[in-house]
PDB file of C-alpha atoms (C1' of nucleotides) in Angstrom:
ATOM      1  CA  MET A   1      88.819-106.671  40.543  1.00 97.00           C
ATOM      2  CA  ILE A   2      91.314-106.383  43.442  1.00 97.00           C
ATOM      3  CA  CYS A   3      94.896-105.070  42.766  1.00 98.00           C
ATOM      4  CA  VAL A   4      97.600-105.618  45.510  1.00 98.00           C
ATOM      5  CA  GLU A   5     100.914-103.729  45.394  1.00 98.00           C
ATOM      6  CA  ASN A   6     104.371-104.505  46.964  1.00 97.00           C
ATOM      7  CA  CYS A   7     104.528-108.268  46.419  1.00 98.00           C
ATOM      8  CA  GLY A   8     108.011-109.002  46.878  1.00 97.00           C
ATOM      9  CA  GLY A   9     108.638-110.204  43.612  1.00 97.00           C
ATOM     10  CA  LEU A  10     106.141-112.840  43.341  1.00 98.00           C
ATOM     11  CA  ASP A  11     106.289-114.926  40.054  1.00 97.00           C
ATOM     12  CA  LEU A  12     102.822-116.241  39.088  1.00 98.00           C
ATOM     13  CA  ALA A  13     104.041-118.724  36.333  1.00 96.00           C
ATOM     14  CA  VAL A  14     106.971-120.399  39.008  1.00 95.00           C
ATOM     15  CA  THR A  15     104.741-120.228  41.799  1.00 97.00           C
ATOM     16  CA  LEU A  16     101.391-121.321  40.560  1.00 97.00           C
ATOM     17  CA  ASP A  17     103.113-124.098  37.815  1.00 95.00           C
ATOM     18  CA  CYS A  18     105.843-125.525  40.142  1.00 94.00           C
ATOM     19  CA  GLY A  19     104.219-128.471  41.566  1.00 94.00           C
ATOM     20  CA  GLN A  20     102.401-127.053  44.752  1.00 97.00           C
ATOM     21  CA  ALA A  21      99.162-126.133  43.081  1.00 98.00           C
ATOM     22  CA  PHE A  22      96.996-128.021  40.615  1.00 98.00           C
ATOM     23  CA  ARG A  23      94.159-126.269  39.215  1.00 98.00           C
ATOM     24  CA  TRP A  24      95.951-122.875  37.791  1.00 98.00           C
ATOM     25  CA  LYS A  25      95.806-122.918  33.902  1.00 97.00           C
ATOM     26  CA  SER A  26      97.960-120.560  31.979  1.00 96.00           C
ATOM     27  CA  VAL A  27      95.727-118.220  29.689  1.00 97.00           C
ATOM     28  CA  SER A  28      96.393-115.372  27.315  1.00 96.00           C
ATOM     29  CA  ASN A  29      96.311-112.571  30.085  1.00 96.00           C
ATOM     30  CA  GLY A  30      97.681-114.530  32.908  1.00 97.00           C
ATOM     31  CA  TRP A  31      96.628-117.551  35.015  1.00 98.00           C
ATOM     32  CA  HIS A  32      92.979-118.705  35.783  1.00 98.00           C
ATOM     33  CA  GLY A  33      92.029-120.498  39.133  1.00 98.00           C
ATOM     34  CA  ILE A  34      89.648-121.295  41.240  1.00 98.00           C
ATOM     35  CA  VAL A  35      90.075-121.473  44.936  1.00 98.00           C
ATOM     36  CA  GLU A  36      87.301-122.381  47.289  1.00 98.00           C
ATOM     37  CA  GLY A  37      84.433-121.599  44.754  1.00 97.00           C
ATOM     38  CA  ARG A  38      86.190-118.254  43.715  1.00 98.00           C
ATOM     39  CA  ALA A  39      87.000-118.040  40.156  1.00 98.00           C
ATOM     40  CA  VAL A  40      89.535-115.440  38.863  1.00 98.00           C
ATOM     41  CA  THR A  41      92.130-114.730  36.725  1.00 98.00           C
ATOM     42  CA  VAL A  42      95.521-113.526  37.970  1.00 98.00           C
ATOM     43  CA  TRP A  43      98.572-111.311  36.137  1.00 98.00           C
ATOM     44  CA  MET A  44     101.322-109.000  37.357  1.00 98.00           C
ATOM     45  CA  GLU A  45     102.099-105.540  36.043  1.00 98.00           C
ATOM     46  CA  GLY A  46     105.350-104.495  37.894  1.00 98.00           C
ATOM     47  CA  ASP A  47     105.590-105.807  41.216  1.00 98.00           C
ATOM     48  CA  THR A  48     101.584-105.647  41.763  1.00 98.00           C
ATOM     49  CA  LEU A  49      99.438-108.639  41.717  1.00 98.00           C
ATOM     50  CA  PHE A  50      96.066-108.133  39.854  1.00 98.00           C
ATOM     51  CA  ILE A  51      93.132-110.419  40.726  1.00 98.00           C
ATOM     52  CA  ASP A  52      90.092-110.054  37.988  1.00 98.00           C
ATOM     53  CA  GLY A  53      86.668-111.866  39.361  1.00 98.00           C
ATOM     54  CA  ALA A  54      87.864-111.099  42.949  1.00 98.00           C
ATOM     55  CA  GLU A  55      85.108-108.899  45.289  1.00 96.00           C
ATOM     56  CA  GLU A  56      87.159-106.505  46.907  1.00 97.00           C
ATOM     57  CA  SER A  57      85.511-108.242  49.907  1.00 98.00           C
ATOM     58  CA  ASP A  58      87.706-111.211  49.523  1.00 98.00           C
ATOM     59  CA  ARG A  59      91.064-108.945  49.561  1.00 98.00           C
ATOM     60  CA  ASP A  60      92.439-110.800  53.088  1.00 98.00           C
ATOM     61  CA  PHE A  61      91.537-114.407  51.449  1.00 98.00           C
ATOM     62  CA  TRP A  62      94.016-113.755  48.375  1.00 98.00           C
ATOM     63  CA  VAL A  63      96.664-111.758  50.271  1.00 98.00           C
ATOM     64  CA  ARG A  64      96.577-115.134  52.556  1.00 98.00           C
ATOM     65  CA  TYR A  65      96.535-117.547  49.557  1.00 98.00           C
ATOM     66  CA  PHE A  66      99.230-115.797  47.989  1.00 98.00           C
ATOM     67  CA  ALA A  67     101.002-115.355  51.327  1.00 98.00           C
ATOM     68  CA  LEU A  68     101.477-111.776  50.601  1.00 98.00           C
ATOM     69  CA  ASP A  69     101.306-111.089  54.558  1.00 97.00           C
ATOM     70  CA  LEU A  70     104.865-112.849  54.576  1.00 97.00           C
ATOM     71  CA  ASP A  71     108.072-110.378  53.869  1.00 97.00           C
ATOM     72  CA  TYR A  72     109.941-112.279  51.035  1.00 97.00           C
ATOM     73  CA  LEU A  73     112.169-109.490  50.698  1.00 97.00           C
ATOM     74  CA  ALA A  74     113.419-109.968  54.208  1.00 97.00           C
ATOM     75  CA  LEU A  75     113.391-113.914  54.011  1.00 97.00           C
ATOM     76  CA  ARG A  76     115.099-113.738  50.861  1.00 97.00           C
ATOM     77  CA  GLN A  77     117.724-111.349  52.164  1.00 97.00           C
ATOM     78  CA  ARG A  78     118.018-113.950  55.243  1.00 97.00           C
ATOM     79  CA  PHE A  79     118.658-116.735  52.799  1.00 97.00           C
ATOM     80  CA  CYS A  80     121.244-115.242  51.038  1.00 97.00           C
ATOM     81  CA  SER A  81     123.326-113.619  53.401  1.00 97.00           C
ATOM     82  CA  GLY A  82     123.366-116.642  55.560  1.00 93.00           C
ATOM     83  CA  ASN A  83     124.621-119.141  53.223  1.00 95.00           C
ATOM     84  CA  LYS A  84     126.155-119.272  50.010  1.00 95.00           C
ATOM     85  CA  LYS A  85     124.963-121.866  48.452  1.00 95.00           C
ATOM     86  CA  LEU A  86     121.537-121.421  49.353  1.00 96.00           C
ATOM     87  CA  ALA A  87     122.189-117.558  47.641  1.00 97.00           C
ATOM     88  CA  LEU A  88     122.417-119.491  44.244  1.00 96.00           C
ATOM     89  CA  CYS A  89     119.105-121.430  44.995  1.00 96.00           C
ATOM     90  CA  VAL A  90     117.548-118.509  45.645  1.00 97.00           C
ATOM     91  CA  GLN A  91     119.128-116.257  42.740  1.00 95.00           C
ATOM     92  CA  ALA A  92     117.893-119.169  40.385  1.00 93.00           C
ATOM     93  CA  GLN A  93     114.397-118.634  40.879  1.00 94.00           C
ATOM     94  CA  PRO A  94     113.508-115.984  43.363  1.00 96.00           C
ATOM     95  CA  GLY A  95     110.091-115.201  42.400  1.00 97.00           C
ATOM     96  CA  ILE A  96     108.827-118.750  43.568  1.00 97.00           C
ATOM     97  CA  ARG A  97     106.594-118.511  46.534  1.00 97.00           C
ATOM     98  CA  VAL A  98     104.384-120.838  48.880  1.00 98.00           C
ATOM     99  CA  LEU A  99     100.967-120.579  48.995  1.00 98.00           C
ATOM    100  CA  ARG A 100      98.524-121.209  51.863  1.00 98.00           C
ATOM    101  CA  GLN A 101      96.290-123.439  49.756  1.00 98.00           C
ATOM    102  CA  PRO A 102      92.555-124.673  50.824  1.00 98.00           C
ATOM    103  CA  PHE A 103      93.113-127.390  53.371  1.00 98.00           C
ATOM    104  CA  PHE A 104      91.056-130.417  52.321  1.00 98.00           C
ATOM    105  CA  GLU A 105      92.393-129.535  48.786  1.00 98.00           C
ATOM    106  CA  THR A 106      95.696-130.059  49.313  1.00 98.00           C
ATOM    107  CA  LEU A 107      95.703-132.763  51.463  1.00 98.00           C
ATOM    108  CA  CYS A 108      93.481-134.620  48.321  1.00 98.00           C
ATOM    109  CA  THR A 109      95.755-133.293  45.582  1.00 98.00           C
ATOM    110  CA  PHE A 110      99.026-134.600  47.516  1.00 98.00           C
ATOM    111  CA  ILE A 111      97.509-138.053  47.909  1.00 98.00           C
ATOM    112  CA  ILE A 112      96.961-138.209  44.341  1.00 98.00           C
ATOM    113  CA  SER A 113     100.369-136.878  43.666  1.00 97.00           C
ATOM    114  CA  GLN A 114     102.031-140.435  45.052  1.00 97.00           C
ATOM    115  CA  ASN A 115     104.351-141.999  42.675  1.00 96.00           C
ATOM    116  CA  ASN A 116     102.739-139.947  40.123  1.00 97.00           C
ATOM    117  CA  ASN A 117     103.239-137.400  37.508  1.00 96.00           C
ATOM    118  CA  ILE A 118     102.017-133.768  37.407  1.00 96.00           C
ATOM    119  CA  PRO A 119      99.943-133.672  34.107  1.00 97.00           C
ATOM    120  CA  ARG A 120      98.357-136.817  35.298  1.00 97.00           C
ATOM    121  CA  ILE A 121      97.462-135.098  39.000  1.00 98.00           C
ATOM    122  CA  ARG A 122      96.114-132.165  37.192  1.00 98.00           C
ATOM    123  CA  ALA A 123      93.931-134.538  35.143  1.00 98.00           C
ATOM    124  CA  ILE A 124      92.671-136.444  38.035  1.00 98.00           C
ATOM    125  CA  VAL A 125      91.855-133.467  40.200  1.00 98.00           C
ATOM    126  CA  GLU A 126      90.106-132.072  37.079  1.00 98.00           C
ATOM    127  CA  ARG A 127      87.815-135.221  36.782  1.00 98.00           C
ATOM    128  CA  LEU A 128      87.028-134.932  40.782  1.00 98.00           C
ATOM    129  CA  CYS A 129      86.131-131.500  40.960  1.00 98.00           C
ATOM    130  CA  GLU A 130      83.906-131.802  37.732  1.00 98.00           C
ATOM    131  CA  HIS A 131      81.995-134.815  39.068  1.00 98.00           C
ATOM    132  CA  LEU A 132      82.036-133.873  42.726  1.00 98.00           C
ATOM    133  CA  GLY A 133      82.030-130.244  42.754  1.00 98.00           C
ATOM    134  CA  GLU A 134      79.718-127.403  42.363  1.00 98.00           C
ATOM    135  CA  ALA A 135      79.191-125.642  38.913  1.00 98.00           C
ATOM    136  CA  LEU A 136      80.192-121.964  39.321  1.00 98.00           C
ATOM    137  CA  PRO A 137      78.369-119.178  37.840  1.00 97.00           C
ATOM    138  CA  GLN A 138      81.415-117.924  35.848  1.00 94.00           C
ATOM    139  CA  GLY A 139      82.009-121.526  34.772  1.00 95.00           C
ATOM    140  CA  GLY A 140      84.245-124.390  36.118  1.00 97.00           C
ATOM    141  CA  TYR A 141      83.551-126.352  39.390  1.00 98.00           C
ATOM    142  CA  SER A 142      84.920-125.931  43.235  1.00 98.00           C
ATOM    143  CA  PHE A 143      86.860-128.321  44.778  1.00 98.00           C
ATOM    144  CA  PRO A 144      84.457-131.112  46.374  1.00 98.00           C
ATOM    145  CA  THR A 145      83.681-130.885  50.179  1.00 98.00           C
ATOM    146  CA  ALA A 146      85.212-133.432  52.544  1.00 98.00           C
ATOM    147  CA  GLU A 147      81.504-134.317  53.588  1.00 98.00           C
ATOM    148  CA  LYS A 148      80.378-134.723  49.964  1.00 98.00           C
ATOM    149  CA  MET A 149      83.260-137.310  49.266  1.00 98.00           C
ATOM    150  CA  ALA A 150      82.707-138.966  52.846  1.00 98.00           C
ATOM    151  CA  GLU A 151      79.304-140.655  51.620  1.00 98.00           C
ATOM    152  CA  LEU A 152      81.313-142.391  48.656  1.00 98.00           C
ATOM    153  CA  THR A 153      83.061-145.643  48.461  1.00 98.00           C
ATOM    154  CA  ALA A 154      86.520-146.243  46.623  1.00 97.00           C
ATOM    155  CA  GLN A 155      84.319-147.966  43.704  1.00 97.00           C
ATOM    156  CA  ASP A 156      82.494-144.638  43.134  1.00 98.00           C
ATOM    157  CA  LEU A 157      85.192-142.444  42.540  1.00 98.00           C
ATOM    158  CA  ALA A 158      86.150-145.064  39.651  1.00 97.00           C
ATOM    159  CA  PHE A 159      85.974-142.076  37.048  1.00 98.00           C
ATOM    160  CA  LEU A 160      88.867-140.729  38.266  1.00 98.00           C
ATOM    161  CA  ARG A 161      91.039-143.783  37.202  1.00 98.00           C
ATOM    162  CA  ALA A 162      93.422-142.768  40.018  1.00 98.00           C
ATOM    163  CA  GLY A 163      94.268-146.207  41.021  1.00 97.00           C
ATOM    164  CA  TRP A 164      94.851-147.483  44.524  1.00 98.00           C
ATOM    165  CA  ARG A 165      94.745-143.982  45.640  1.00 98.00           C
ATOM    166  CA  ALA A 166      90.894-143.498  45.510  1.00 98.00           C
ATOM    167  CA  GLU A 167      90.919-145.597  48.856  1.00 98.00           C
ATOM    168  CA  TYR A 168      92.901-143.017  50.497  1.00 98.00           C
ATOM    169  CA  LEU A 169      90.956-140.176  49.028  1.00 98.00           C
ATOM    170  CA  ILE A 170      87.707-141.740  50.805  1.00 98.00           C
ATOM    171  CA  ASP A 171      89.561-142.221  53.949  1.00 98.00           C
ATOM    172  CA  ALA A 172      91.130-138.399  53.871  1.00 98.00           C
ATOM    173  CA  ALA A 173      87.605-137.392  53.323  1.00 98.00           C
ATOM    174  CA  LYS A 174      85.961-139.551  56.453  1.00 98.00           C
ATOM    175  CA  LYS A 175      88.558-138.537  58.614  1.00 98.00           C
ATOM    176  CA  VAL A 176      87.947-134.680  57.593  1.00 98.00           C
ATOM    177  CA  ALA A 177      84.216-135.010  57.699  1.00 98.00           C
ATOM    178  CA  SER A 178      84.162-136.361  60.875  1.00 98.00           C
ATOM    179  CA  GLY A 179      86.609-133.715  62.492  1.00 98.00           C
ATOM    180  CA  GLU A 180      89.023-136.518  63.197  1.00 98.00           C
ATOM    181  CA  VAL A 181      91.620-134.522  61.386  1.00 98.00           C
ATOM    182  CA  ASP A 182      90.482-130.989  61.689  1.00 98.00           C
ATOM    183  CA  GLU A 183      92.407-127.861  60.170  1.00 98.00           C
ATOM    184  CA  THR A 184      91.908-125.542  62.897  1.00 98.00           C
ATOM    185  CA  ALA A 185      93.101-128.229  65.772  1.00 98.00           C
ATOM    186  CA  LEU A 186      96.070-129.223  63.242  1.00 98.00           C
ATOM    187  CA  CYS A 187      97.293-125.873  63.080  1.00 98.00           C
ATOM    188  CA  ALA A 188      97.026-125.139  66.814  1.00 98.00           C
ATOM    189  CA  MET A 189      99.463-128.108  67.344  1.00 98.00           C
ATOM    190  CA  PRO A 190     102.946-128.443  67.485  1.00 98.00           C
ATOM    191  CA  MET A 191     104.465-129.289  64.030  1.00 98.00           C
ATOM    192  CA  GLN A 192     105.254-133.082  64.839  1.00 97.00           C
ATOM    193  CA  GLN A 193     102.096-133.416  66.195  1.00 97.00           C
ATOM    194  CA  ALA A 194     100.314-131.951  63.492  1.00 98.00           C
ATOM    195  CA  LYS A 195     101.928-134.297  60.973  1.00 98.00           C
ATOM    196  CA  ASP A 196     101.615-137.233  63.054  1.00 98.00           C
ATOM    197  CA  ARG A 197      97.525-137.022  63.252  1.00 98.00           C
ATOM    198  CA  LEU A 198      97.566-136.594  59.456  1.00 98.00           C
ATOM    199  CA  MET A 199      99.493-139.674  59.184  1.00 98.00           C
ATOM    200  CA  THR A 200      96.629-141.495  61.074  1.00 98.00           C
ATOM    201  CA  ILE A 201      94.871-141.102  57.222  1.00 98.00           C
ATOM    202  CA  LYS A 202      95.597-143.945  55.298  1.00 98.00           C
ATOM    203  CA  GLY A 203      97.936-143.137  52.343  1.00 98.00           C
ATOM    204  CA  VAL A 204      99.341-140.357  53.731  1.00 98.00           C
ATOM    205  CA  GLY A 205     103.058-140.602  54.717  1.00 98.00           C
ATOM    206  CA  PRO A 206     105.993-138.474  55.874  1.00 97.00           C
ATOM    207  CA  LYS A 207     106.250-136.776  52.251  1.00 97.00           C
ATOM    208  CA  VAL A 208     102.382-136.228  51.723  1.00 98.00           C
ATOM    209  CA  ALA A 209     102.065-134.754  55.347  1.00 98.00           C
ATOM    210  CA  ASP A 210     105.034-132.402  54.782  1.00 98.00           C
ATOM    211  CA  CYS A 211     103.169-131.247  51.724  1.00 98.00           C
ATOM    212  CA  VAL A 212      99.797-130.488  53.346  1.00 98.00           C
ATOM    213  CA  LEU A 213     101.731-128.947  56.460  1.00 98.00           C
ATOM    214  CA  LEU A 214     103.647-126.637  53.956  1.00 98.00           C
ATOM    215  CA  PHE A 215     101.109-125.948  51.580  1.00 98.00           C
ATOM    216  CA  SER A 216      98.308-125.135  53.292  1.00 98.00           C
ATOM    217  CA  LEU A 217      98.868-125.036  57.222  1.00 98.00           C
ATOM    218  CA  SER A 218     101.521-122.527  56.917  1.00 97.00           C
ATOM    219  CA  PHE A 219     103.850-124.788  59.035  1.00 98.00           C
ATOM    220  CA  TRP A 220     107.043-122.921  56.790  1.00 98.00           C
ATOM    221  CA  ASP A 221     109.581-125.277  58.701  1.00 97.00           C
ATOM    222  CA  ALA A 222     107.969-128.536  57.180  1.00 97.00           C
ATOM    223  CA  PHE A 223     110.225-129.996  54.640  1.00 96.00           C
ATOM    224  CA  PRO A 224     108.963-132.501  52.098  1.00 96.00           C
ATOM    225  CA  MET A 225     111.464-134.974  51.649  1.00 93.00           C
ATOM    226  CA  ASP A 226     111.832-137.755  49.049  1.00 90.00           C
ATOM    227  CA  VAL A 227     114.827-139.830  47.775  1.00 88.00           C
ATOM    228  CA  TRP A 228     115.593-137.183  45.249  1.00 88.00           C
ATOM    229  CA  MET A 229     115.137-134.795  47.602  1.00 91.00           C
ATOM    230  CA  LYS A 230     117.829-136.384  49.991  1.00 90.00           C
ATOM    231  CA  LYS A 231     120.313-136.843  47.770  1.00 88.00           C
ATOM    232  CA  ALA A 232     120.114-133.523  46.494  1.00 90.00           C
ATOM    233  CA  MET A 233     120.207-131.792  49.907  1.00 92.00           C
ATOM    234  CA  GLN A 234     123.118-134.021  50.315  1.00 90.00           C
ATOM    235  CA  GLN A 235     124.986-132.911  47.411  1.00 90.00           C
ATOM    236  CA  LEU A 236     123.954-129.700  48.294  1.00 93.00           C
ATOM    237  CA  PHE A 237     124.390-129.195  51.984  1.00 94.00           C
ATOM    238  CA  PRO A 238     126.455-132.001  53.059  1.00 91.00           C
ATOM    239  CA  ARG A 239     126.644-130.474  56.484  1.00 91.00           C
ATOM    240  CA  GLY A 240     123.084-130.356  57.149  1.00 90.00           C
ATOM    241  CA  ILE A 241     120.616-127.627  56.389  1.00 93.00           C
ATOM    242  CA  PRO A 242     122.049-124.199  56.725  1.00 95.00           C
ATOM    243  CA  VAL A 243     120.872-122.041  59.970  1.00 96.00           C
ATOM    244  CA  ALA A 244     119.664-119.547  57.637  1.00 96.00           C
ATOM    245  CA  CYS A 245     116.865-121.433  56.711  1.00 96.00           C
ATOM    246  CA  ARG A 246     115.863-122.178  60.525  1.00 94.00           C
ATOM    247  CA  GLY A 247     111.561-121.414  60.895  1.00 96.00           C
ATOM    248  CA  TYR A 248     111.481-121.551  57.112  1.00 97.00           C
ATOM    249  CA  ALA A 249     112.909-124.369  55.806  1.00 97.00           C
ATOM    250  CA  GLY A 250     110.065-125.339  53.632  1.00 97.00           C
ATOM    251  CA  ILE A 251     110.244-121.945  51.592  1.00 97.00           C
ATOM    252  CA  ALA A 252     114.182-122.461  51.175  1.00 97.00           C
ATOM    253  CA  GLN A 253     113.125-125.796  49.774  1.00 95.00           C
ATOM    254  CA  GLN A 254     111.095-124.434  47.110  1.00 95.00           C
ATOM    255  CA  TYR A 255     114.433-122.434  46.031  1.00 95.00           C
ATOM    256  CA  ILE A 256     116.297-125.518  46.622  1.00 94.00           C
ATOM    257  CA  PHE A 257     114.530-127.641  45.012  1.00 90.00           C
ATOM    258  CA  ASP A 258     114.345-125.870  41.924  1.00 87.00           C
ATOM    259  CA  TYR A 259     117.918-125.209  41.770  1.00 91.00           C
ATOM    260  CA  ALA A 260     118.570-128.908  42.152  1.00 89.00           C
ATOM    261  CA  ARG A 261     116.069-129.935  39.474  1.00 84.00           C
ATOM    262  CA  LYS A 262     117.723-127.666  37.016  1.00 83.00           C
ATOM    263  CA  ASN A 263     121.213-128.732  38.314  1.00 84.00           C
ATOM    264  CA  LEU A 264     121.531-132.201  39.219  1.00 79.00           C
ATOM    265  CA  SER A 265     120.798-135.302  37.477  1.00 70.00           C
ATOM    266  CA  ARG A 266     117.972-137.261  38.423  1.00 65.00           C
ATOM    267  CA  SER A 267     119.012-140.455  37.785  1.00 51.00           C
ATOM    268  CA  SER A 268     122.795-141.426  38.459  1.00 43.00           C
ATOM    269  CA  GLU A 269     122.053-145.111  40.107  1.00 42.00           C
ATOM    270  CA  LYS A 270     120.200-146.926  37.020  1.00 38.00           C
ATOM    271  CA  ALA A 271     123.241-149.241  36.413  1.00 38.00           C
ATOM    272  CA  THR A 272     122.958-150.462  39.617  1.00 38.00           C
ATOM    273  CA  LYS A 273     119.288-151.060  39.827  1.00 37.00           C
ATOM    274  CA  LYS A 274     119.830-153.171  36.309  1.00 37.00           C
ATOM    275  CA  SER A 275     123.003-155.283  37.488  1.00 40.00           C
ATOM    276  CA  THR A 276     120.919-155.881  40.983  1.00 38.00           C
ATOM    277  CA  GLN A 277     117.493-156.909  39.543  1.00 38.00           C
ATOM    278  CA  LYS A 278     116.258-160.627  39.680  1.00 38.00           C
ATOM    279  CA  CYS A 279     116.371-162.557  36.795  1.00 39.00           C
ATOM    280  CA  LYS A 280     112.556-163.123  35.869  1.00 38.00           C
ATOM    281  CA  PRO A 281     110.846-166.156  35.362  1.00 41.00           C
ATOM    282  CA  THR A 282     110.628-167.159  31.239  1.00 38.00           C
ATOM    283  CA  ASN A 283     107.070-168.294  30.574  1.00 35.00           C
TER     284      ASN A 283
ATOM    285  C1'  DC U   1     107.516-154.315  25.982  1.00 93.00           C
ATOM    286  C1'  DT U   2     109.989-151.338  29.854  1.00 93.00           C
ATOM    287  C1'  DC U   3     110.477-147.376  32.597  1.00 93.00           C
ATOM    288  C1'  DC U   4     109.116-143.899  35.307  1.00 93.00           C
ATOM    289  C1'  DA U   5     106.262-140.215  37.799  1.00 93.00           C
ATOM    290  C1'  DG U   6     107.959-135.172  43.930  1.00 93.00           C
ATOM    291  C1'  DG U   7     104.555-142.359  47.921  1.00 93.00           C
ATOM    292  C1'  DG U   8     102.810-145.366  51.372  1.00 93.00           C
ATOM    293  C1'  DG U   9     101.411-150.051  52.991  1.00 93.00           C
ATOM    294  C1'  DT U  10     102.308-154.640  53.723  1.00 93.00           C
ATOM    295  C1'  DT U  11     105.589-158.222  54.487  1.00 93.00           C
ATOM    296  C1'  DC U  12     109.529-159.906  55.180  1.00 93.00           C
ATOM    297  C1'  DC U  13     114.326-160.274  58.170  1.00 93.00           C
TER     298       DC U  13
ATOM    299  C1'  DG K   1     114.313-150.295  61.441  1.00 93.00           C
ATOM    300  C1'  DG K   2     114.716-151.028  57.198  1.00 93.00           C
ATOM    301  C1'  DA K   3     114.807-153.278  52.708  1.00 93.00           C
ATOM    302  C1'  DA K   4     112.103-155.487  48.761  1.00 93.00           C
ATOM    303  C1'  DC K   5     107.763-155.694  46.716  1.00 93.00           C
ATOM    304  C1'  DC K   6     103.182-154.680  45.817  1.00 93.00           C
ATOM    305  C1'  DC K   7      99.513-151.163  44.175  1.00 93.00           C
ATOM    306  C1'  DA K   8      96.746-148.491  39.240  1.00 93.00           C
ATOM    307  C1'  DT K   9      97.142-145.694  35.520  1.00 93.00           C
ATOM    308  C1'  DG K  10      99.072-143.240  31.379  1.00 93.00           C
ATOM    309  C1'  DG K  11     102.691-141.271  28.817  1.00 93.00           C
ATOM    310  C1'  DA K  12     107.548-141.350  26.431  1.00 93.00           C
TER     311       DA K  12
END
DNA sequence: CTCCAGGGGTTCC
DNA sequence: GGAACCCATGGA
């Protein structure tokens, strides 16, 4: 077991269940998860993180995964003092953090996430691991490798019941396995270039690409925007993204998104949609 | 039966 | 460029 002190107010429940990671499960004494073939149970006592099932030699791995090398206290301080409304967002859920998740897993899970909801995303990811991952001695399965998935066709993934996304997953696996899309190379690129490279994968658009940049590759400035987030940003920050976010907009966005989700209504334009919809043929 | 879920590709103008 | 429509699932 490993313990890591001074985690900057890390809140596991929020961080592991906010829609950036999809394999953590709440258990009686904390959270159980599998990351790169390592099965662990984690919990907090005060500001200390306990990682049961982890080897001491993997300390750096877990510090990196939870991004505990980043000074969140200082970061929050910077956000809060830089902008009043941003401070409200931070205070709403200060313990939420951005993880550094495995590259191929993150790529796949966010491809699966498109036009989908979290419970089903989790279910599909779980089926993917059970069918194509390696069985672990502690139980559970690792996330499958790109090489393994690259041998398959979209039809082979029918068991996933992922719909059209199966085809996208195969393309992602092929491009990662071939080295056409390479994690190390991406990390060495400027953000926009890395984003463009990711978007050469079929089914990876600006949103999914930004999620991979942010949630896996530590481009802390990546800012995943969908229609909802654009609307929220306009309402909360009509003059544009606060300067205090610069360089860490993606991390700031986690606070903003959570705040917006709680305080802004999701559907405000249903009436317009209904009145403009076409007449359907009556047969 | 309809709507929706942290999208993206394709096809139009 | 951007708007409309399609894509498969499954839950509400």
